[in-house]
Coordinates of C-alpha atoms in Angstrom, one line a residue:
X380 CA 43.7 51.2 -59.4
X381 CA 47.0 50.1 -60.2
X382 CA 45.9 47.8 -62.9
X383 CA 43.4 50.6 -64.3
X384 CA 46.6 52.9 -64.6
X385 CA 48.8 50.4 -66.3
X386 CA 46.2 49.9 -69.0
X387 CA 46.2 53.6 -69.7
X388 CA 49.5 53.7 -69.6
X389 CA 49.5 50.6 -71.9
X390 CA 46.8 52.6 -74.7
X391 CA 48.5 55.9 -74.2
X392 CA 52.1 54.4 -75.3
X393 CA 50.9 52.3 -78.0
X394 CA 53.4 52.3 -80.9
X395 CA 52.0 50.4 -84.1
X396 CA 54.0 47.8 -85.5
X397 CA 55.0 49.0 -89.3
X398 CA 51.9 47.1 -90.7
X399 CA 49.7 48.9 -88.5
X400 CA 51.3 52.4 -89.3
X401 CA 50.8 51.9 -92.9
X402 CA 46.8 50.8 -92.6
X403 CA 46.4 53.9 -90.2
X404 CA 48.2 56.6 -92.3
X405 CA 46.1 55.3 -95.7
X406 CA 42.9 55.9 -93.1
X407 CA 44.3 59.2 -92.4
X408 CA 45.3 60.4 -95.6
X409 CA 41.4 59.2 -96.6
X410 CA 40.1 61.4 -93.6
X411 CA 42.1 64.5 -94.4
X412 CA 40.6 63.6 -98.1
X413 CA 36.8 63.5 -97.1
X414 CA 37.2 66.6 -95.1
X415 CA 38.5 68.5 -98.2
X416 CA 35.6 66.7 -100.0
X417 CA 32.4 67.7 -98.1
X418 CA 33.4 68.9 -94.8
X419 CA 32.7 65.8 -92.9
X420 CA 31.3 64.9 -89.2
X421 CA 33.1 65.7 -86.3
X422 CA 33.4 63.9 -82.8
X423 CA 30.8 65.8 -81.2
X424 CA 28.6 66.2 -84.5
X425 CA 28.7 62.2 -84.3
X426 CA 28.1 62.4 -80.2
X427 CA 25.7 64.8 -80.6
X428 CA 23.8 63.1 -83.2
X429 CA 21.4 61.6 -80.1
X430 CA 18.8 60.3 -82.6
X431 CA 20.8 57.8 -84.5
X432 CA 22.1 56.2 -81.5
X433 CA 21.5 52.4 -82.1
X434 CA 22.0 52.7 -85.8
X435 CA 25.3 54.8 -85.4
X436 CA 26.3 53.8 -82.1
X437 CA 24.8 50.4 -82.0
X438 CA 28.0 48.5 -83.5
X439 CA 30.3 50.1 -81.1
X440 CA 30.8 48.3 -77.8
X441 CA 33.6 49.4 -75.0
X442 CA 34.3 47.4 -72.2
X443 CA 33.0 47.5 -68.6
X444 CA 36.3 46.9 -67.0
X445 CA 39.0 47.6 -69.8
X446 CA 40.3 51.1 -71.9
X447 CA 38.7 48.9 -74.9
X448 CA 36.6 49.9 -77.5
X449 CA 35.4 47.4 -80.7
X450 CA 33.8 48.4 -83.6
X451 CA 32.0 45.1 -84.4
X452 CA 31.3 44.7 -89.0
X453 CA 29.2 41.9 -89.2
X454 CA 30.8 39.1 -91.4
X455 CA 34.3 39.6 -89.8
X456 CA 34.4 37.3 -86.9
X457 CA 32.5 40.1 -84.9
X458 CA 30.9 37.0 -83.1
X459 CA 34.5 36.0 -81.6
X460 CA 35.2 39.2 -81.0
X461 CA 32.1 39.8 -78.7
X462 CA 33.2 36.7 -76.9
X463 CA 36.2 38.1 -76.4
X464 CA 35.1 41.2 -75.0
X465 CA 32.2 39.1 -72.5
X466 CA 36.0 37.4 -71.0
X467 CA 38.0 40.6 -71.2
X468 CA 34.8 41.6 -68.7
X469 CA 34.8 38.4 -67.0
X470 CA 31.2 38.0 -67.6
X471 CA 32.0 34.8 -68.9
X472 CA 35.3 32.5 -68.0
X473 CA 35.8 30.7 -71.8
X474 CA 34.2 30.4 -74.8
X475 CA 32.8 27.1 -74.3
X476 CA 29.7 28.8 -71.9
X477 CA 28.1 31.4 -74.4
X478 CA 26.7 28.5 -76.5
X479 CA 25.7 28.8 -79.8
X480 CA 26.7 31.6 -82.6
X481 CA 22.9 34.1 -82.1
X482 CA 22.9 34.2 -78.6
X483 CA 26.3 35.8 -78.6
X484 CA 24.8 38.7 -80.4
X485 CA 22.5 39.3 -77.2
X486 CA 24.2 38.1 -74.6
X487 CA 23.7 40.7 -71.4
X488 CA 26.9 41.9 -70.6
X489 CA 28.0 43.8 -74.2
X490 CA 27.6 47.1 -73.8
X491 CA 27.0 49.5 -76.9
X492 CA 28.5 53.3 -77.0
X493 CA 25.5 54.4 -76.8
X494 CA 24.6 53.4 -73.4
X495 CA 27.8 55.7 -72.4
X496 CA 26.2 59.5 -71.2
X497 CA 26.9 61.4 -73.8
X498 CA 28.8 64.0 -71.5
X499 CA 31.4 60.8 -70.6
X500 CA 31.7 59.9 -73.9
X501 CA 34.7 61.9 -75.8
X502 CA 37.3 61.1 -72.4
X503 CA 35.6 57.2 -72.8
X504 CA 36.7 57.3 -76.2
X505 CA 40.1 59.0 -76.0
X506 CA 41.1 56.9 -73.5
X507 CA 40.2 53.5 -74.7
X508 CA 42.5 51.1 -76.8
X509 CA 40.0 51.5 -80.0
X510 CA 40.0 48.8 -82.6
X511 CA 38.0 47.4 -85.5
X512 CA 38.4 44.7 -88.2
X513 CA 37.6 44.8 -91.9
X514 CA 37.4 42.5 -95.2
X515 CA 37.7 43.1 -98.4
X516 CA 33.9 44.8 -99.3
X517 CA 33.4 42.4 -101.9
X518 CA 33.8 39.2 -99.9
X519 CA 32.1 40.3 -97.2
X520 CA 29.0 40.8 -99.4
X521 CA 28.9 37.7 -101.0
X522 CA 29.3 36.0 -97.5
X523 CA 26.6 37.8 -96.3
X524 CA 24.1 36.9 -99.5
X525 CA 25.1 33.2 -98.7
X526 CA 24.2 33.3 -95.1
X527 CA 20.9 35.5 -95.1
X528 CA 19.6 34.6 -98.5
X529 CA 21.1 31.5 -99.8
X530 CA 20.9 29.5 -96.8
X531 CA 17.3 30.2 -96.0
X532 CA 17.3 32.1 -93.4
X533 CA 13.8 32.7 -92.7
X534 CA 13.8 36.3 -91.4
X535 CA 15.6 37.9 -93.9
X536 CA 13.7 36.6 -96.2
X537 CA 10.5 37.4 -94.9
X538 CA 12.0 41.1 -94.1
X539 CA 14.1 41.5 -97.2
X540 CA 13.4 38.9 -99.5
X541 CA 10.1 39.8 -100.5
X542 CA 10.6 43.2 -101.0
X543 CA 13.7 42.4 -103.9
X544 CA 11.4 39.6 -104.9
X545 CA 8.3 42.5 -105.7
X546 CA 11.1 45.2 -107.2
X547 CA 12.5 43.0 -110.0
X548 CA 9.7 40.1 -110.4
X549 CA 6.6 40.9 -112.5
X550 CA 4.6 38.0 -112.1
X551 CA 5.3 37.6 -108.2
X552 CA 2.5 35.3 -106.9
X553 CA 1.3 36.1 -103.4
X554 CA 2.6 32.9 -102.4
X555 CA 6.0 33.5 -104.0
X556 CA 6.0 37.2 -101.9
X557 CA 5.1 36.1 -98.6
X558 CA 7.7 33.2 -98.4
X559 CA 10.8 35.4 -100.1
X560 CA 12.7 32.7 -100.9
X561 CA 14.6 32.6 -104.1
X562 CA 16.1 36.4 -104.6
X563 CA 19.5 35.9 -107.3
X564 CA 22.8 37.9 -105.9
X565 CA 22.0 40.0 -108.8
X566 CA 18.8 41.3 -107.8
X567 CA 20.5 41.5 -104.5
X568 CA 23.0 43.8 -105.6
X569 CA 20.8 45.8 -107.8
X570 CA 18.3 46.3 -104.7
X571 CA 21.2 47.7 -102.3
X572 CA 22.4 50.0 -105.1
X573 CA 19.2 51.5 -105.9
X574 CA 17.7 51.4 -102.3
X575 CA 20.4 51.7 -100.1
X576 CA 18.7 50.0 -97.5
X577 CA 20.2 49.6 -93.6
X578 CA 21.1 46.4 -92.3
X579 CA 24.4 45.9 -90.3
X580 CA 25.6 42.7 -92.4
X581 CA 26.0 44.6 -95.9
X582 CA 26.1 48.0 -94.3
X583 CA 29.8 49.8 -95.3
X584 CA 32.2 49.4 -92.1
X585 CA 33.2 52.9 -92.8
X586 CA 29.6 54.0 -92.1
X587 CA 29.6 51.8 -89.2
X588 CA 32.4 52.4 -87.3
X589 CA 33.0 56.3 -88.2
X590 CA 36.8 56.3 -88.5
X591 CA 37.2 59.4 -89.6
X592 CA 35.0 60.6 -85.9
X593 CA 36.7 57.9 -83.9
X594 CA 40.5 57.5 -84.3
X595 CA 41.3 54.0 -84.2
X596 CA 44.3 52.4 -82.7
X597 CA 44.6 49.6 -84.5
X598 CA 42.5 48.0 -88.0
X599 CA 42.6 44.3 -88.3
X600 CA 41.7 42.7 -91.7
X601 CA 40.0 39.5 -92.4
X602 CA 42.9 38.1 -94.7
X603 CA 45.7 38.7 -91.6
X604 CA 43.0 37.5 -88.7
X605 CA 44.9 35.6 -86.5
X606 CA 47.9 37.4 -86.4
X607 CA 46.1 40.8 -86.3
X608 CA 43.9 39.0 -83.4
X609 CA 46.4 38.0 -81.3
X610 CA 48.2 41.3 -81.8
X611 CA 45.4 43.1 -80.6
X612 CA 44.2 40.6 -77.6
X613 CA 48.2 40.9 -76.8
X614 CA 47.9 44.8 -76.5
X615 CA 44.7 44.3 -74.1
X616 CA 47.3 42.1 -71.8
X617 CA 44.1 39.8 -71.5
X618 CA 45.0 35.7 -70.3
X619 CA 42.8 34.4 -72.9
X620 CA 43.2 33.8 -76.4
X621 CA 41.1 34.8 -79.8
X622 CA 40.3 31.4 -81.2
X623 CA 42.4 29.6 -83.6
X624 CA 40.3 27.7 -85.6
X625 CA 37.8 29.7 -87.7
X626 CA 35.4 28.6 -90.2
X627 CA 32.2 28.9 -91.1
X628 CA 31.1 25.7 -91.8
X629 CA 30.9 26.2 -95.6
X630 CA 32.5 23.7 -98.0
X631 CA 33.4 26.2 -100.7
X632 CA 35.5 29.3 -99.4
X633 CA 34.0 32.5 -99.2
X634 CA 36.6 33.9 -101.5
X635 CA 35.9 31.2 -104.3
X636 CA 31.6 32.2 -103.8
X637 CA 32.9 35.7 -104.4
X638 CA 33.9 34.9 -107.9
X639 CA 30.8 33.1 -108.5
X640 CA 28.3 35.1 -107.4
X641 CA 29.6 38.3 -109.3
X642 CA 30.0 36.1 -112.4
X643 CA 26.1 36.7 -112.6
X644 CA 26.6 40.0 -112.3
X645 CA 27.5 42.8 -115.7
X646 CA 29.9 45.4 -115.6
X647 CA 27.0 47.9 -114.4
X648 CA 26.4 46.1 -111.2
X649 CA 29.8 45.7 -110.7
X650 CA 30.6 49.7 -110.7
X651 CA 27.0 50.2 -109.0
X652 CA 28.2 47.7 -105.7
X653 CA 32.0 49.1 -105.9
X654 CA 30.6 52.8 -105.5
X655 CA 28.3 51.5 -102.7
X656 CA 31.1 50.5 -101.6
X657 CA 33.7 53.2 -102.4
X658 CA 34.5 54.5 -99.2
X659 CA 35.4 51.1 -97.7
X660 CA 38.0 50.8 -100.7
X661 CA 39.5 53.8 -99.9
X662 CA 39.5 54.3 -96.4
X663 CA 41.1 50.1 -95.8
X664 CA 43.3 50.4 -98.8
X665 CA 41.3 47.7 -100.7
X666 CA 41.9 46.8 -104.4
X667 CA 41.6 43.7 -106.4
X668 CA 40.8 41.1 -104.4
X669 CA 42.8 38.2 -103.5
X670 CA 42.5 35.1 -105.9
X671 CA 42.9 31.5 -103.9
X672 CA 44.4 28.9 -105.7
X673 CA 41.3 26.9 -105.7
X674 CA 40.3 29.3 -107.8
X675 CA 40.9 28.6 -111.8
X676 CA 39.6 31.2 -113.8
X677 CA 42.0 34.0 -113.2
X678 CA 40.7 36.8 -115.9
X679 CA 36.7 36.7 -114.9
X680 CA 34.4 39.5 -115.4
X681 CA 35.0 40.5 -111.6
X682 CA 38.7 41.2 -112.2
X683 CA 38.6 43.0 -115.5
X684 CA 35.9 45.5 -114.2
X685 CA 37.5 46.1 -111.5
X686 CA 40.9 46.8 -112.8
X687 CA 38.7 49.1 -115.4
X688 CA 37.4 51.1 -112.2
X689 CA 40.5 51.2 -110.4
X690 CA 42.4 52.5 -113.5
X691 CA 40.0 55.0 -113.9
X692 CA 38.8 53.4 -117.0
X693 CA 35.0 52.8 -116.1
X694 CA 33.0 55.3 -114.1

């Protein structure tokens, strides 16, 4: 009991440093913002709403022995952080047992909101040390095209793949439809804008973790990882550590395949993805990305039109 109590008393005196305080107030000031706008959700709309549980609620694990809650967004070292929560649990001992990178994603143990009664759920919520980590929406997409689509990946080919393939291809053999292989970021893009179609990897993290519903204690960002990780595993008090070496394997950086991939695109793409993506902007206080200095070409078509949009100048 003791230890239960110090962890509350741990969440309930949390103080962000000044980094956090600034992400959270930007959320905030978007919140108040959308509310103006169109009214939005409240908590126990969003509790309420029994019938989008996995979709809604599916991304949103709390712990089975901790105040913790994680919001995991696909492409943002969600898989670590599911490890991490399997040792927070002590389902697992180190990171070394859960094997390879797809069986964390099912490993028994995690356990989703939405498995919480929904009665229980507003005091599990309140009460819990609630944090989520985001990326720049731009980068995150282009990771995700490389890893579903470029790479080959079979089922997302065979579930999405064919279906951009038969929007934008006129002389689509049957062959060509039932393999999938072969759709171009830009018919990527264009897809998502026009269909808005639901899968967890490209899905906005504001739609996926709710932060205007659930008031998060703490946003991590991609670009700050480690340091925001070991802030947040530091706040859990937790004898394990997030992992310090992180990579995906790929040779060229996903912020360099950024600039590539939306050199394919026009200027219409570009302001069709960023109003996909508008409320991850706003809410994570995202502008131009950041530019690597592997990177050469420092005025491309990505960074004009978006300084256009951002200035107002294109909408």
């Amino acid at each position: 009991r003791g230890e239960k109590d110090a962890h509350k008393l741990m969440i309930g005196e949390f103080i962000p440093n000044p980094v956090q305080q600034q992400r959270l107030n930007y959320l905030r000031h978007f919140c108040q913002a959308k509310r103006k706008k169109d009214g939005g959700t409240s908590l126990r709309t969003f509790i309420q709403q029994r019938f989008l549980e996995r979709e809604q609620k599916g991304h949103i694990f709390v712990s089975r022995v901790l105040p913790v809650l994680y919001c995991a967004v696909p492409k943002v070292a969600s898989t670590n952080w599911k490890r991490m929560l399997l040792l927070f649990d002590g389902i697992k001992s180190n990171i070394s047992e859960m094997g390879v990178k797809s069986k964390v994603h099912t490993q028994r143990g995690l356990r989703p909101l939405y498995h919480v009664k929904g009665h229980a759920m507003p005091k599990v919520i309140k009460d819990s040390f609630k944090f989520m980590f985001v990326r720049h929406p731009f980068e995150r997409l282009a990771s995700a095209y490389r890893n579903k689509f470029a790479d080959n990946n079979t089922y997302f080919e065979k579930t999405y793949g064919s279906r951009i393939l038969k929007m934008f291809r006129k002389d689509l053999s049957k062959e060509e439809y039932n393999r999938g292989r072969g759709a171009t970021f830009q018919e990527f893009v264009r897809w998502i804008v026009q269909v808005e179609p639901y899968d967890p990897h490209w899905y906005p993290a504001t739609k996926l973790c709710h932060p205007c519903q659930i008031r998060y204690n703490f946003i991590g960002k991609m670009e700050s990882l480690l340091r925001d990780a070991k802030e947040v595993v530091r706040r859990v008090d937790s004898v394990h550590k997030f992992p310090k070496t992180w990579t995906d394997g790929y040779k060229v950086s996903s912020n360099d395949l950024m600039f590539d991939l939306f050199s394919t695109l026009d200027e219409k793409d570009i302001l069709g993805i960023y109003k996909y993506y508008k409320e991850d902007f706003d809410a994570f206080d995202y502008g131009l990305p950041r530019i690597q200095h592997s990177y050469n070409n420092k005025n491309n078509l990505l960074l004009r039109t978006l300084k256009k949009i951002l200035n107002g100048k294109l909408t």
